[in-house]
Tab-separated table of N, CA and C and ligand atoms in Angstrom:
chain	number	residue	atom	x	y	z
A	1	MET	N	-26.754	-6.285	14.648
A	1	MET	CA	-26.609	-5.502	13.410
A	1	MET	C	-25.612	-6.201	12.470
A	2	PRO	N	-25.945	-6.342	11.181
A	2	PRO	CA	-24.998	-7.008	10.265
A	2	PRO	C	-23.739	-6.168	10.113
A	3	PRO	N	-22.586	-6.819	9.796
A	3	PRO	CA	-21.349	-6.046	9.628
A	3	PRO	C	-21.462	-5.088	8.441
A	4	ALA	N	-20.749	-3.958	8.538
A	4	ALA	CA	-20.780	-2.964	7.452
A	4	ALA	C	-20.207	-3.589	6.185
A	5	PRO	N	-20.760	-3.254	5.004
A	5	PRO	CA	-20.214	-3.779	3.749
A	5	PRO	C	-18.744	-3.404	3.592
A	6	LEU	N	-18.017	-4.287	2.919
A	6	LEU	CA	-16.578	-4.067	2.739
A	6	LEU	C	-16.281	-3.193	1.520
A	7	HIS	N	-15.245	-2.406	1.647
A	7	HIS	CA	-14.752	-1.596	0.529
A	7	HIS	C	-13.241	-1.802	0.381
A	8	ARG	N	-12.769	-1.573	-0.842
A	8	ARG	CA	-11.312	-1.574	-1.081
A	8	ARG	C	-10.932	-0.277	-1.780
A	9	LEU	N	-9.809	0.290	-1.354
A	9	LEU	CA	-9.285	1.507	-1.990
A	9	LEU	C	-7.838	1.243	-2.384
A	10	LEU	N	-7.496	1.642	-3.596
A	10	LEU	CA	-6.116	1.522	-4.089
A	10	LEU	C	-5.625	2.912	-4.464
A	11	TYR	N	-4.422	3.238	-4.053
A	11	TYR	CA	-3.856	4.518	-4.483
A	11	TYR	C	-2.351	4.376	-4.654
A	12	VAL	N	-1.793	5.366	-5.307
A	12	VAL	CA	-0.347	5.419	-5.491
A	12	VAL	C	0.140	6.790	-5.021
A	13	SER	N	1.363	6.840	-4.486
A	13	SER	CA	1.917	8.130	-4.082
A	13	SER	C	3.440	8.082	-4.194
A	14	ARG	N	4.036	9.256	-4.104
A	14	ARG	CA	5.489	9.391	-4.248
A	14	ARG	C	6.065	9.856	-2.915
A	15	ALA	N	7.043	9.139	-2.388
A	15	ALA	CA	7.664	9.522	-1.114
A	15	ALA	C	8.545	10.749	-1.301
A	16	ASP	N	8.783	11.478	-0.203
A	16	ASP	CA	9.677	12.630	-0.296
A	16	ASP	C	11.108	12.231	0.047
A	17	SER	N	11.368	10.914	0.097
A	17	SER	CA	12.714	10.463	0.458
A	17	SER	C	13.139	9.325	-0.465
A	18	VAL	N	14.442	9.072	-0.462
A	18	VAL	CA	14.979	7.980	-1.297
A	18	VAL	C	15.939	7.140	-0.465
A	19	GLY	N	16.348	6.009	-1.030
A	19	GLY	CA	17.376	5.182	-0.399
A	19	GLY	C	16.999	4.726	0.995
A	20	ARG	N	17.989	4.840	1.897
A	20	ARG	CA	17.788	4.351	3.273
A	20	ARG	C	16.646	5.117	3.963
A	21	GLU	N	16.534	6.424	3.678
A	21	GLU	CA	15.455	7.222	4.287
A	21	GLU	C	14.085	6.698	3.864
A	22	PHE	N	13.997	6.274	2.619
A	22	PHE	CA	12.733	5.716	2.113
A	22	PHE	C	12.402	4.412	2.849
A	23	GLU	N	13.433	3.598	3.082
A	23	GLU	CA	13.219	2.342	3.822
A	23	GLU	C	12.748	2.620	5.248
A	24	ILE	N	13.370	3.619	5.885
A	24	ILE	CA	12.989	3.946	7.272
A	24	ILE	C	11.554	4.481	7.302
A	25	LEU	N	11.244	5.340	6.317
A	25	LEU	CA	9.881	5.869	6.224
A	25	LEU	C	8.882	4.724	6.086
A	26	THR	N	9.194	3.763	5.217
A	26	THR	CA	8.298	2.633	4.998
A	26	THR	C	8.084	1.850	6.293
A	27	GLU	N	9.161	1.617	7.007
A	27	GLU	CA	9.045	0.878	8.273
A	27	GLU	C	8.226	1.670	9.293
A	28	ASP	N	8.463	2.990	9.374
A	28	ASP	CA	7.699	3.833	10.309
A	28	ASP	C	6.212	3.800	9.973
A	29	VAL	N	5.924	3.934	8.679
A	29	VAL	CA	4.529	3.964	8.225
A	29	VAL	C	3.834	2.652	8.564
A	30	VAL	N	4.510	1.538	8.330
A	30	VAL	CA	3.872	0.237	8.596
A	30	VAL	C	3.613	0.053	10.085
A	31	ALA	N	4.542	0.502	10.922
A	31	ALA	CA	4.365	0.336	12.375
A	31	ALA	C	3.119	1.085	12.842
A	32	VAL	N	2.985	2.362	12.421
A	32	VAL	CA	1.819	3.163	12.834
A	32	VAL	C	0.548	2.605	12.195
A	33	SER	N	0.649	2.224	10.927
A	33	SER	CA	-0.531	1.747	10.199
A	33	SER	C	-1.062	0.455	10.805
A	34	ALA	N	-0.165	-0.474	11.111
A	34	ALA	CA	-0.608	-1.758	11.666
A	34	ALA	C	-1.346	-1.521	12.976
A	35	ARG	N	-0.832	-0.595	13.783
A	35	ARG	CA	-1.479	-0.284	15.072
A	35	ARG	C	-2.853	0.354	14.849
A	36	ASN	N	-2.880	1.406	14.048
A	36	ASN	CA	-4.154	2.130	13.827
A	36	ASN	C	-5.184	1.247	13.136
A	37	ASN	N	-4.755	0.555	12.078
A	37	ASN	CA	-5.707	-0.208	11.271
A	37	ASN	C	-6.331	-1.356	12.058
A	38	ALA	N	-5.507	-1.979	12.927
A	38	ALA	CA	-6.021	-3.102	13.721
A	38	ALA	C	-7.177	-2.646	14.613
A	39	GLN	N	-7.130	-1.392	15.037
A	39	GLN	CA	-8.170	-0.884	15.942
A	39	GLN	C	-9.502	-0.662	15.242
A	40	VAL	N	-9.457	-0.517	13.916
A	40	VAL	CA	-10.697	-0.174	13.193
A	40	VAL	C	-11.041	-1.195	12.105
A	41	GLY	N	-10.378	-2.340	12.138
A	41	GLY	CA	-10.727	-3.410	11.199
A	41	GLY	C	-10.287	-3.172	9.772
A	42	VAL	N	-9.276	-2.316	9.588
A	42	VAL	CA	-8.752	-2.081	8.232
A	42	VAL	C	-7.572	-3.023	7.996
A	43	THR	N	-7.541	-3.610	6.808
A	43	THR	CA	-6.417	-4.469	6.419
A	43	THR	C	-5.852	-3.961	5.090
A	44	GLY	N	-4.678	-4.489	4.708
A	44	GLY	CA	-4.133	-4.044	3.428
A	44	GLY	C	-2.684	-4.409	3.237
A	45	LEU	N	-2.141	-3.855	2.174
A	45	LEU	CA	-0.750	-4.119	1.821
A	45	LEU	C	-0.152	-2.866	1.195
A	46	LEU	N	1.113	-2.630	1.501
A	46	LEU	CA	1.836	-1.470	0.972
A	46	LEU	C	3.041	-1.971	0.191
A	47	ALA	N	3.055	-1.701	-1.112
A	47	ALA	CA	4.227	-2.035	-1.919
A	47	ALA	C	5.074	-0.776	-2.047
A	48	ALA	N	6.371	-0.914	-1.814
A	48	ALA	CA	7.282	0.228	-1.856
A	48	ALA	C	8.353	-0.061	-2.886
A	49	PHE	N	8.521	0.855	-3.840
A	49	PHE	CA	9.559	0.626	-4.835
A	49	PHE	C	10.007	1.923	-5.464
A	50	ASP	N	11.326	2.109	-5.439
A	50	ASP	CA	11.935	3.219	-6.158
A	50	ASP	C	11.301	4.566	-5.785
A	51	GLY	N	11.005	4.753	-4.497
A	51	GLY	CA	10.401	6.007	-4.048
A	51	GLY	C	8.894	6.083	-4.201
A	52	TRP	N	8.289	5.011	-4.705
A	52	TRP	CA	6.834	4.998	-4.895
A	52	TRP	C	6.170	4.124	-3.844
A	53	PHE	N	4.933	4.492	-3.491
A	53	PHE	CA	4.080	3.620	-2.686
A	53	PHE	C	2.853	3.238	-3.511
A	54	LEU	N	2.467	1.979	-3.391
A	54	LEU	CA	1.193	1.509	-3.927
A	54	LEU	C	0.522	0.775	-2.778
A	55	GLN	N	-0.657	1.238	-2.380
A	55	GLN	CA	-1.277	0.677	-1.172
A	55	GLN	C	-2.718	0.256	-1.436
A	56	ALA	N	-3.093	-0.875	-0.821
A	56	ALA	CA	-4.490	-1.320	-0.790
A	56	ALA	C	-4.979	-1.206	0.638
A	57	LEU	N	-6.172	-0.641	0.783
A	57	LEU	CA	-6.830	-0.562	2.091
A	57	LEU	C	-8.180	-1.242	1.968
A	58	GLU	N	-8.508	-2.100	2.920
A	58	GLU	CA	-9.803	-2.796	2.905
A	58	GLU	C	-10.469	-2.653	4.267
A	59	GLY	N	-11.784	-2.490	4.255
A	59	GLY	CA	-12.522	-2.368	5.514
A	59	GLY	C	-13.850	-1.703	5.251
A	60	SER	N	-14.485	-1.217	6.309
A	60	SER	CA	-15.765	-0.529	6.108
A	60	SER	C	-15.499	0.795	5.384
A	61	ARG	N	-16.498	1.264	4.681
A	61	ARG	CA	-16.339	2.498	3.913
A	61	ARG	C	-15.947	3.660	4.831
A	62	THR	N	-16.587	3.716	6.005
A	62	THR	CA	-16.317	4.809	6.951
A	62	THR	C	-14.856	4.796	7.393
A	63	GLU	N	-14.367	3.621	7.747
A	63	GLU	CA	-12.989	3.544	8.256
A	63	GLU	C	-11.959	3.742	7.147
A	64	ILE	N	-12.267	3.222	5.959
A	64	ILE	CA	-11.354	3.435	4.815
A	64	ILE	C	-11.254	4.926	4.505
A	65	SER	N	-12.406	5.575	4.552
A	65	SER	CA	-12.445	6.991	4.232
A	65	SER	C	-11.655	7.800	5.271
A	66	ALA	N	-11.841	7.480	6.557
A	66	ALA	CA	-11.124	8.206	7.617
A	66	ALA	C	-9.621	7.956	7.501
A	67	THR	N	-9.242	6.711	7.226
A	67	THR	CA	-7.817	6.373	7.111
A	67	THR	C	-7.199	7.085	5.919
A	68	PHE	N	-7.893	7.054	4.784
A	68	PHE	CA	-7.343	7.670	3.579
A	68	PHE	C	-7.245	9.199	3.742
A	69	SER	N	-8.178	9.790	4.480
A	69	SER	CA	-8.103	11.241	4.712
A	69	SER	C	-6.825	11.594	5.468
A	70	ARG	N	-6.479	10.776	6.464
A	70	ARG	CA	-5.225	11.034	7.204
A	70	ARG	C	-4.021	10.848	6.287
A	71	ILE	N	-4.047	9.755	5.519
A	71	ILE	CA	-2.923	9.452	4.624
A	71	ILE	C	-2.716	10.599	3.628
A	72	ALA	N	-3.819	11.113	3.097
A	72	ALA	CA	-3.730	12.156	2.059
A	72	ALA	C	-3.113	13.443	2.597
A	73	LYS	N	-3.235	13.646	3.924
A	73	LYS	CA	-2.680	14.882	4.519
A	73	LYS	C	-1.239	14.697	4.985
A	74	ASP	N	-0.718	13.504	4.870
A	74	ASP	CA	0.624	13.205	5.394
A	74	ASP	C	1.687	13.884	4.522
A	75	PRO	N	2.513	14.742	5.130
A	75	PRO	CA	3.501	15.495	4.332
A	75	PRO	C	4.681	14.645	3.854
A	76	ARG	N	4.735	13.387	4.285
A	76	ARG	CA	5.895	12.561	3.915
A	76	ARG	C	5.782	11.959	2.521
A	77	HIS	N	4.644	12.180	1.866
A	77	HIS	CA	4.515	11.739	0.466
A	77	HIS	C	3.664	12.739	-0.304
A	78	CYS	N	3.677	12.628	-1.634
A	78	CYS	CA	2.955	13.583	-2.483
A	78	CYS	C	2.508	12.855	-3.752
A	79	VAL	N	2.074	13.610	-4.740
A	79	VAL	CA	1.611	13.038	-6.017
A	79	VAL	C	0.648	11.882	-5.756
A	80	LEU	N	-0.224	12.070	-4.788
A	80	LEU	CA	-1.115	10.980	-4.393
A	80	LEU	C	-2.268	10.859	-5.402
A	81	GLU	N	-2.395	9.682	-5.992
A	81	GLU	CA	-3.445	9.475	-7.005
A	81	GLU	C	-4.290	8.275	-6.625
A	82	LEU	N	-5.584	8.508	-6.543
A	82	LEU	CA	-6.523	7.427	-6.269
A	82	LEU	C	-6.650	6.562	-7.522
A	83	ILE	N	-6.481	5.264	-7.378
A	83	ILE	CA	-6.625	4.362	-8.528
A	83	ILE	C	-8.051	3.823	-8.600
A	84	SER	N	-8.563	3.360	-7.463
A	84	SER	CA	-9.952	2.881	-7.440
A	84	SER	C	-10.448	2.808	-6.009
A	85	ALA	N	-11.761	2.847	-5.860
A	85	ALA	CA	-12.398	2.676	-4.549
A	85	ALA	C	-13.797	2.167	-4.788
A	86	GLY	N	-14.185	1.129	-4.067
A	86	GLY	CA	-15.526	0.611	-4.262
A	86	GLY	C	-15.788	-0.625	-3.422
A	87	PRO	N	-17.046	-1.108	-3.486
A	87	PRO	CA	-17.423	-2.259	-2.679
A	87	PRO	C	-16.766	-3.551	-3.158
A	88	ILE	N	-16.515	-4.439	-2.220
A	88	ILE	CA	-15.936	-5.751	-2.548
A	88	ILE	C	-16.718	-6.832	-1.797
A	89	ASP	N	-16.612	-8.058	-2.290
A	89	ASP	CA	-17.293	-9.169	-1.620
A	89	ASP	C	-16.482	-9.700	-0.451
A	90	ALA	N	-15.147	-9.700	-0.626
A	90	ALA	CA	-14.288	-10.294	0.405
A	90	ALA	C	-12.927	-9.599	0.377
A	91	ARG	N	-12.225	-9.677	1.491
A	91	ARG	CA	-10.891	-9.091	1.566
A	91	ARG	C	-9.884	-9.975	0.809
A	92	LEU	N	-8.937	-9.336	0.157
A	92	LEU	CA	-7.825	-10.067	-0.460
A	92	LEU	C	-6.559	-9.961	0.388
A	93	PHE	N	-6.524	-8.958	1.278
A	93	PHE	CA	-5.325	-8.728	2.086
A	93	PHE	C	-5.663	-8.797	3.584
A	94	GLY	N	-6.592	-9.709	3.912
A	94	GLY	CA	-7.092	-9.798	5.284
A	94	GLY	C	-6.081	-10.311	6.294
A	95	ARG	N	-4.963	-10.822	5.819
A	95	ARG	CA	-3.925	-11.335	6.734
A	95	ARG	C	-3.200	-10.233	7.477
A	96	TRP	N	-3.196	-9.038	6.897
A	96	TRP	CA	-2.350	-7.972	7.456
A	96	TRP	C	-3.168	-6.734	7.795
A	97	SER	N	-3.019	-6.227	9.036
A	97	SER	CA	-3.581	-4.905	9.320
A	97	SER	C	-2.785	-3.883	8.503
A	98	MET	N	-1.519	-4.127	8.318
A	98	MET	CA	-0.709	-3.495	7.258
A	98	MET	C	0.638	-4.187	7.238
A	99	SER	N	1.155	-4.349	6.058
A	99	SER	CA	2.458	-4.962	5.864
A	99	SER	C	3.073	-4.332	4.627
A	100	ALA	N	4.385	-4.264	4.607
A	100	ALA	CA	5.047	-3.632	3.454
A	100	ALA	C	5.967	-4.616	2.761
A	101	ARG	N	6.070	-4.452	1.466
A	101	ARG	CA	7.019	-5.216	0.670
A	101	ARG	C	7.795	-4.239	-0.203
A	102	THR	N	9.090	-4.425	-0.253
A	102	THR	CA	9.892	-3.642	-1.192
A	102	THR	C	10.050	-4.429	-2.483
A	103	ILE	N	9.827	-3.767	-3.597
A	103	ILE	CA	10.073	-4.375	-4.898
A	103	ILE	C	11.393	-3.824	-5.405
A	104	THR	N	12.340	-4.703	-5.642
A	104	THR	CA	13.667	-4.254	-6.065
A	104	THR	C	13.673	-4.004	-7.580
A	105	PRO	N	14.680	-3.254	-8.062
A	105	PRO	CA	14.767	-3.020	-9.511
A	105	PRO	C	14.795	-4.324	-10.304
A	106	ALA	N	15.261	-5.410	-9.683
A	106	ALA	CA	15.315	-6.695	-10.388
A	106	ALA	C	13.926	-7.173	-10.794
A	107	ALA	N	12.912	-6.604	-10.134
A	107	ALA	CA	11.543	-7.036	-10.430
A	107	ALA	C	10.896	-6.209	-11.536
A	108	ALA	N	11.664	-5.291	-12.150
A	108	ALA	CA	11.099	-4.443	-13.203
A	108	ALA	C	10.387	-5.246	-14.294
A	109	PRO	N	10.937	-6.398	-14.717
A	109	PRO	CA	10.226	-7.179	-15.736
A	109	PRO	C	8.859	-7.662	-15.258
A	110	VAL	N	8.757	-7.899	-13.942
A	110	VAL	CA	7.457	-8.318	-13.398
A	110	VAL	C	6.465	-7.169	-13.523
A	111	LEU	N	6.937	-5.953	-13.226
A	111	LEU	CA	6.066	-4.788	-13.358
A	111	LEU	C	5.604	-4.622	-14.798
A	112	ASP	N	6.531	-4.788	-15.724
A	112	ASP	CA	6.181	-4.678	-17.142
A	112	ASP	C	5.091	-5.679	-17.495
A	113	MET	N	5.299	-6.916	-17.000
A	113	MET	CA	4.360	-7.992	-17.299
A	113	MET	C	2.972	-7.652	-16.750
A	114	LEU	N	2.963	-6.936	-15.598
A	114	LEU	CA	1.693	-6.620	-14.945
A	114	LEU	C	1.071	-5.341	-15.502
A	115	GLY	N	1.733	-4.723	-16.459
A	115	GLY	CA	1.110	-3.588	-17.127
A	115	GLY	C	1.665	-2.241	-16.748
A	116	ALA	N	2.689	-2.196	-15.866
A	116	ALA	CA	3.279	-0.912	-15.482
A	116	ALA	C	4.323	-0.529	-16.503
A	117	ARG	N	3.894	-0.310	-17.729
A	117	ARG	CA	4.852	-0.028	-18.786
A	117	ARG	C	5.593	1.273	-18.479
A	118	GLY	N	6.819	1.354	-18.893
A	118	GLY	CA	7.611	2.528	-18.566
A	118	GLY	C	8.397	2.315	-17.293
A	119	GLY	N	8.541	1.056	-16.871
A	119	GLY	CA	9.388	0.770	-15.710
A	119	GLY	C	8.625	0.819	-14.413
A	120	MET	N	9.141	1.648	-13.473
A	120	MET	CA	8.650	1.570	-12.098
A	120	MET	C	7.631	2.664	-11.776
A	121	ASP	N	6.998	3.257	-12.748
A	121	ASP	CA	6.022	4.300	-12.456
A	121	ASP	C	4.639	3.678	-12.294
A	122	PRO	N	4.163	3.523	-11.052
A	122	PRO	CA	2.902	2.812	-10.829
A	122	PRO	C	1.682	3.614	-11.235
A	123	ARG	N	1.878	4.915	-11.568
A	123	ARG	CA	0.719	5.690	-12.030
A	123	ARG	C	0.209	5.173	-13.359
A	124	LEU	N	1.055	4.364	-14.028
A	124	LEU	CA	0.647	3.816	-15.321
A	124	LEU	C	-0.196	2.549	-15.159
A	125	LEU	N	-0.371	2.115	-13.916
A	125	LEU	CA	-1.196	0.923	-13.672
A	125	LEU	C	-2.674	1.302	-13.649
A	126	ASP	N	-3.516	0.455	-14.259
A	126	ASP	CA	-4.949	0.634	-14.044
A	126	ASP	C	-5.337	-0.165	-12.800
A	127	SER	N	-6.615	-0.131	-12.460
A	127	SER	CA	-7.057	-0.771	-11.225
A	127	SER	C	-6.732	-2.265	-11.200
A	128	ALA	N	-7.021	-2.956	-12.322
A	128	ALA	CA	-6.772	-4.403	-12.372
A	128	ALA	C	-5.276	-4.688	-12.281
A	129	GLY	N	-4.467	-3.867	-12.954
A	129	GLY	CA	-3.013	-4.058	-12.930
A	129	GLY	C	-2.438	-3.824	-11.533
A	130	ALA	N	-2.951	-2.778	-10.860
A	130	ALA	CA	-2.478	-2.482	-9.506
A	130	ALA	C	-2.822	-3.626	-8.560
A	131	LEU	N	-4.024	-4.156	-8.709
A	131	LEU	CA	-4.434	-5.268	-7.840
A	131	LEU	C	-3.606	-6.515	-8.120
A	132	ARG	N	-3.358	-6.764	-9.412
A	132	ARG	CA	-2.523	-7.932	-9.779
A	132	ARG	C	-1.126	-7.795	-9.185
A	133	LEU	N	-0.594	-6.569	-9.262
A	133	LEU	CA	0.748	-6.339	-8.716
A	133	LEU	C	0.773	-6.594	-7.212
A	134	LEU	N	-0.219	-6.062	-6.500
A	134	LEU	CA	-0.245	-6.243	-5.049
A	134	LEU	C	-0.453	-7.711	-4.674
A	135	LEU	N	-1.276	-8.413	-5.448
A	135	LEU	CA	-1.476	-9.841	-5.163
A	135	LEU	C	-0.202	-10.629	-5.419
A	136	THR	N	0.523	-10.233	-6.469
A	136	THR	CA	1.802	-10.894	-6.754
A	136	THR	C	2.780	-10.639	-5.615
A	137	VAL	N	2.780	-9.389	-5.150
A	137	VAL	CA	3.658	-9.026	-4.040
A	137	VAL	C	3.265	-9.804	-2.782
A	138	ALA	N	1.962	-9.985	-2.598
A	138	ALA	CA	1.488	-10.726	-1.423
A	138	ALA	C	2.010	-12.162	-1.445
A	139	ARG	N	2.113	-12.703	-2.653
A	139	ARG	CA	2.659	-14.065	-2.772
A	139	ARG	C	4.148	-13.960	-3.040
A	140	VAL	N	4.788	-13.200	-2.205
A	140	VAL	CA	6.176	-12.820	-2.441
A	140	VAL	C	7.053	-14.041	-2.736
A	141	SER	N	7.846	-13.917	-3.808
A	141	SER	CA	8.788	-14.990	-4.113
A	141	SER	C	10.187	-14.488	-3.805
A	142	GLU	N	10.781	-15.045	-2.809
A	142	GLU	CA	12.079	-14.577	-2.349
A	142	GLU	C	13.075	-14.556	-3.515
A	143	GLY	N	13.908	-13.531	-3.520
A	143	GLY	CA	14.913	-13.436	-4.569
A	143	GLY	C	14.515	-12.397	-5.607
A	144	VAL	N	13.237	-12.361	-5.965
A	144	VAL	CA	12.778	-11.338	-6.901
A	144	VAL	C	12.114	-10.217	-6.120
A	145	LEU	N	11.226	-10.584	-5.222
A	145	LEU	CA	10.567	-9.597	-4.382
A	145	LEU	C	11.086	-9.788	-2.964
A	146	GLU	N	11.646	-8.728	-2.416
A	146	GLU	CA	12.336	-8.839	-1.138
A	146	GLU	C	11.429	-8.337	-0.015
A	147	ARG	N	11.239	-9.147	1.017
A	147	ARG	CA	10.372	-8.755	2.114
A	147	ARG	C	11.066	-7.730	2.997
A	148	VAL	N	10.355	-6.663	3.375
A	148	VAL	CA	10.927	-5.667	4.274
A	148	VAL	C	10.514	-5.960	5.703
A	149	THR	N	9.220	-6.060	5.915
A	149	THR	CA	8.749	-6.219	7.285
A	149	THR	C	7.361	-6.819	7.266
A	150	LEU	N	7.048	-7.547	8.276
A	150	LEU	CA	5.726	-8.168	8.395
A	150	LEU	C	5.383	-8.122	9.868
A	151	ARG	N	4.583	-7.129	10.246
A	151	ARG	CA	4.351	-6.935	11.681
A	151	ARG	C	2.928	-7.207	12.078
A	152	ALA	N	2.080	-7.536	11.170
A	152	ALA	CA	0.681	-7.661	11.557
A	152	ALA	C	0.268	-9.118	11.623
B	1	FAD	P1	1.107	9.833	14.816
B	1	FAD	O1	1.729	8.674	14.135
B	1	FAD	O2	1.411	10.015	16.248
B	1	FAD	O3	1.477	11.143	13.955
B	1	FAD	C1	0.946	12.432	14.342
B	1	FAD	C2	1.052	13.395	13.157
B	1	FAD	O4	2.406	13.614	12.787
B	1	FAD	C3	0.344	12.874	11.895
B	1	FAD	O5	-0.317	13.945	11.270
B	1	FAD	C4	1.482	12.382	11.021
B	1	FAD	O6	1.132	12.478	9.628
B	1	FAD	C5	2.619	13.320	11.414
B	1	FAD	N1	3.937	12.696	11.310
B	1	FAD	C6	4.336	11.563	11.933
B	1	FAD	N2	5.617	11.320	11.649
B	1	FAD	C7	6.035	12.324	10.831
B	1	FAD	C8	7.263	12.630	10.210
B	1	FAD	N3	8.368	11.868	10.357
B	1	FAD	N4	7.325	13.725	9.413
B	1	FAD	C9	6.239	14.529	9.239
B	1	FAD	N5	5.055	14.285	9.819
B	1	FAD	C10	4.957	13.198	10.612
B	1	FAD	N6	-1.904	5.475	8.696
B	1	FAD	C11	-2.845	4.575	9.039
B	1	FAD	O7	-3.448	4.713	10.115
B	1	FAD	N7	-3.135	3.511	8.233
B	1	FAD	C12	-2.513	3.308	7.033
B	1	FAD	O8	-2.790	2.312	6.354
B	1	FAD	C13	-1.528	4.252	6.637
B	1	FAD	N8	-0.855	4.105	5.464
B	1	FAD	C14	0.075	5.048	5.104
B	1	FAD	C15	0.735	4.921	3.876
B	1	FAD	C16	1.687	5.861	3.486
B	1	FAD	C17	2.379	5.714	2.157
B	1	FAD	C18	1.988	6.963	4.347
B	1	FAD	C19	3.004	7.984	3.936
B	1	FAD	C20	1.331	7.088	5.552
B	1	FAD	C21	0.385	6.141	5.962
B	1	FAD	N9	-0.266	6.223	7.180
B	1	FAD	C22	-1.236	5.327	7.526
B	1	FAD	C23	0.121	7.249	8.158
B	1	FAD	C24	-0.870	8.392	8.152
B	1	FAD	O9	-0.569	9.263	7.089
B	1	FAD	C25	-0.791	9.162	9.481
B	1	FAD	O10	0.536	9.566	9.702
B	1	FAD	C26	-1.205	8.285	10.640
B	1	FAD	O11	-2.419	7.632	10.369
B	1	FAD	C27	-1.349	9.162	11.886
B	1	FAD	O12	-1.374	8.292	12.968
B	1	FAD	P2	-1.575	8.818	14.424
B	1	FAD	O13	-2.862	9.595	14.495
B	1	FAD	O14	-1.458	7.643	15.331
B	1	FAD	O15	-0.478	9.895	14.687
């Protein structure tokens, strides 16, 4: 049987914690996500900044849908907004079952450049802007974008 067609989903959400608690939450989420996603062929990237999450999930439509349903019910974040979901030709974040990057306030000009006008509010990103931001984060440049953890 041919492999299921690939899909990508992008969403943004707001954590219920700040500061060190937000960092711990991010690390906890990545640990569970890397384990779960590896079992079902889901890959992606989680950008964390200023209490916000921006995440890409890639995999079969069925698995993306099941994963996103769990994520949407998670009480540790809110204001969850779907940015885009649809078929793709190839994975862009296939290296990671899940990995997180923290974007520091020093990177605010990068966000502006990528279209997140108004500072660090990722809800202002459109689909192309969100993808550009995540790809930039994936090519993390030390000093501006600070790596938190890479477990996958
Ligand atoms: P467990 O990790 O054992 O958790 C069992 C239940 O307890 C779940 O309902 C969980 O939501 C809840 N829970 C766990 N810890 C806490 C806590 N500290 N406070 C309140 N409730 C808690 N999961 C994935 O599989 N893949 C992803 O890519 C993914 N991305 C995520 C991104 C974000 C921003 C967030 C907030 C969560 C993400 N999750 C992801 C986690 C997801 O929401 C579920 O928690 C997880 O999938 C459940 O895994 P599990 O069935 O192994 O249960």
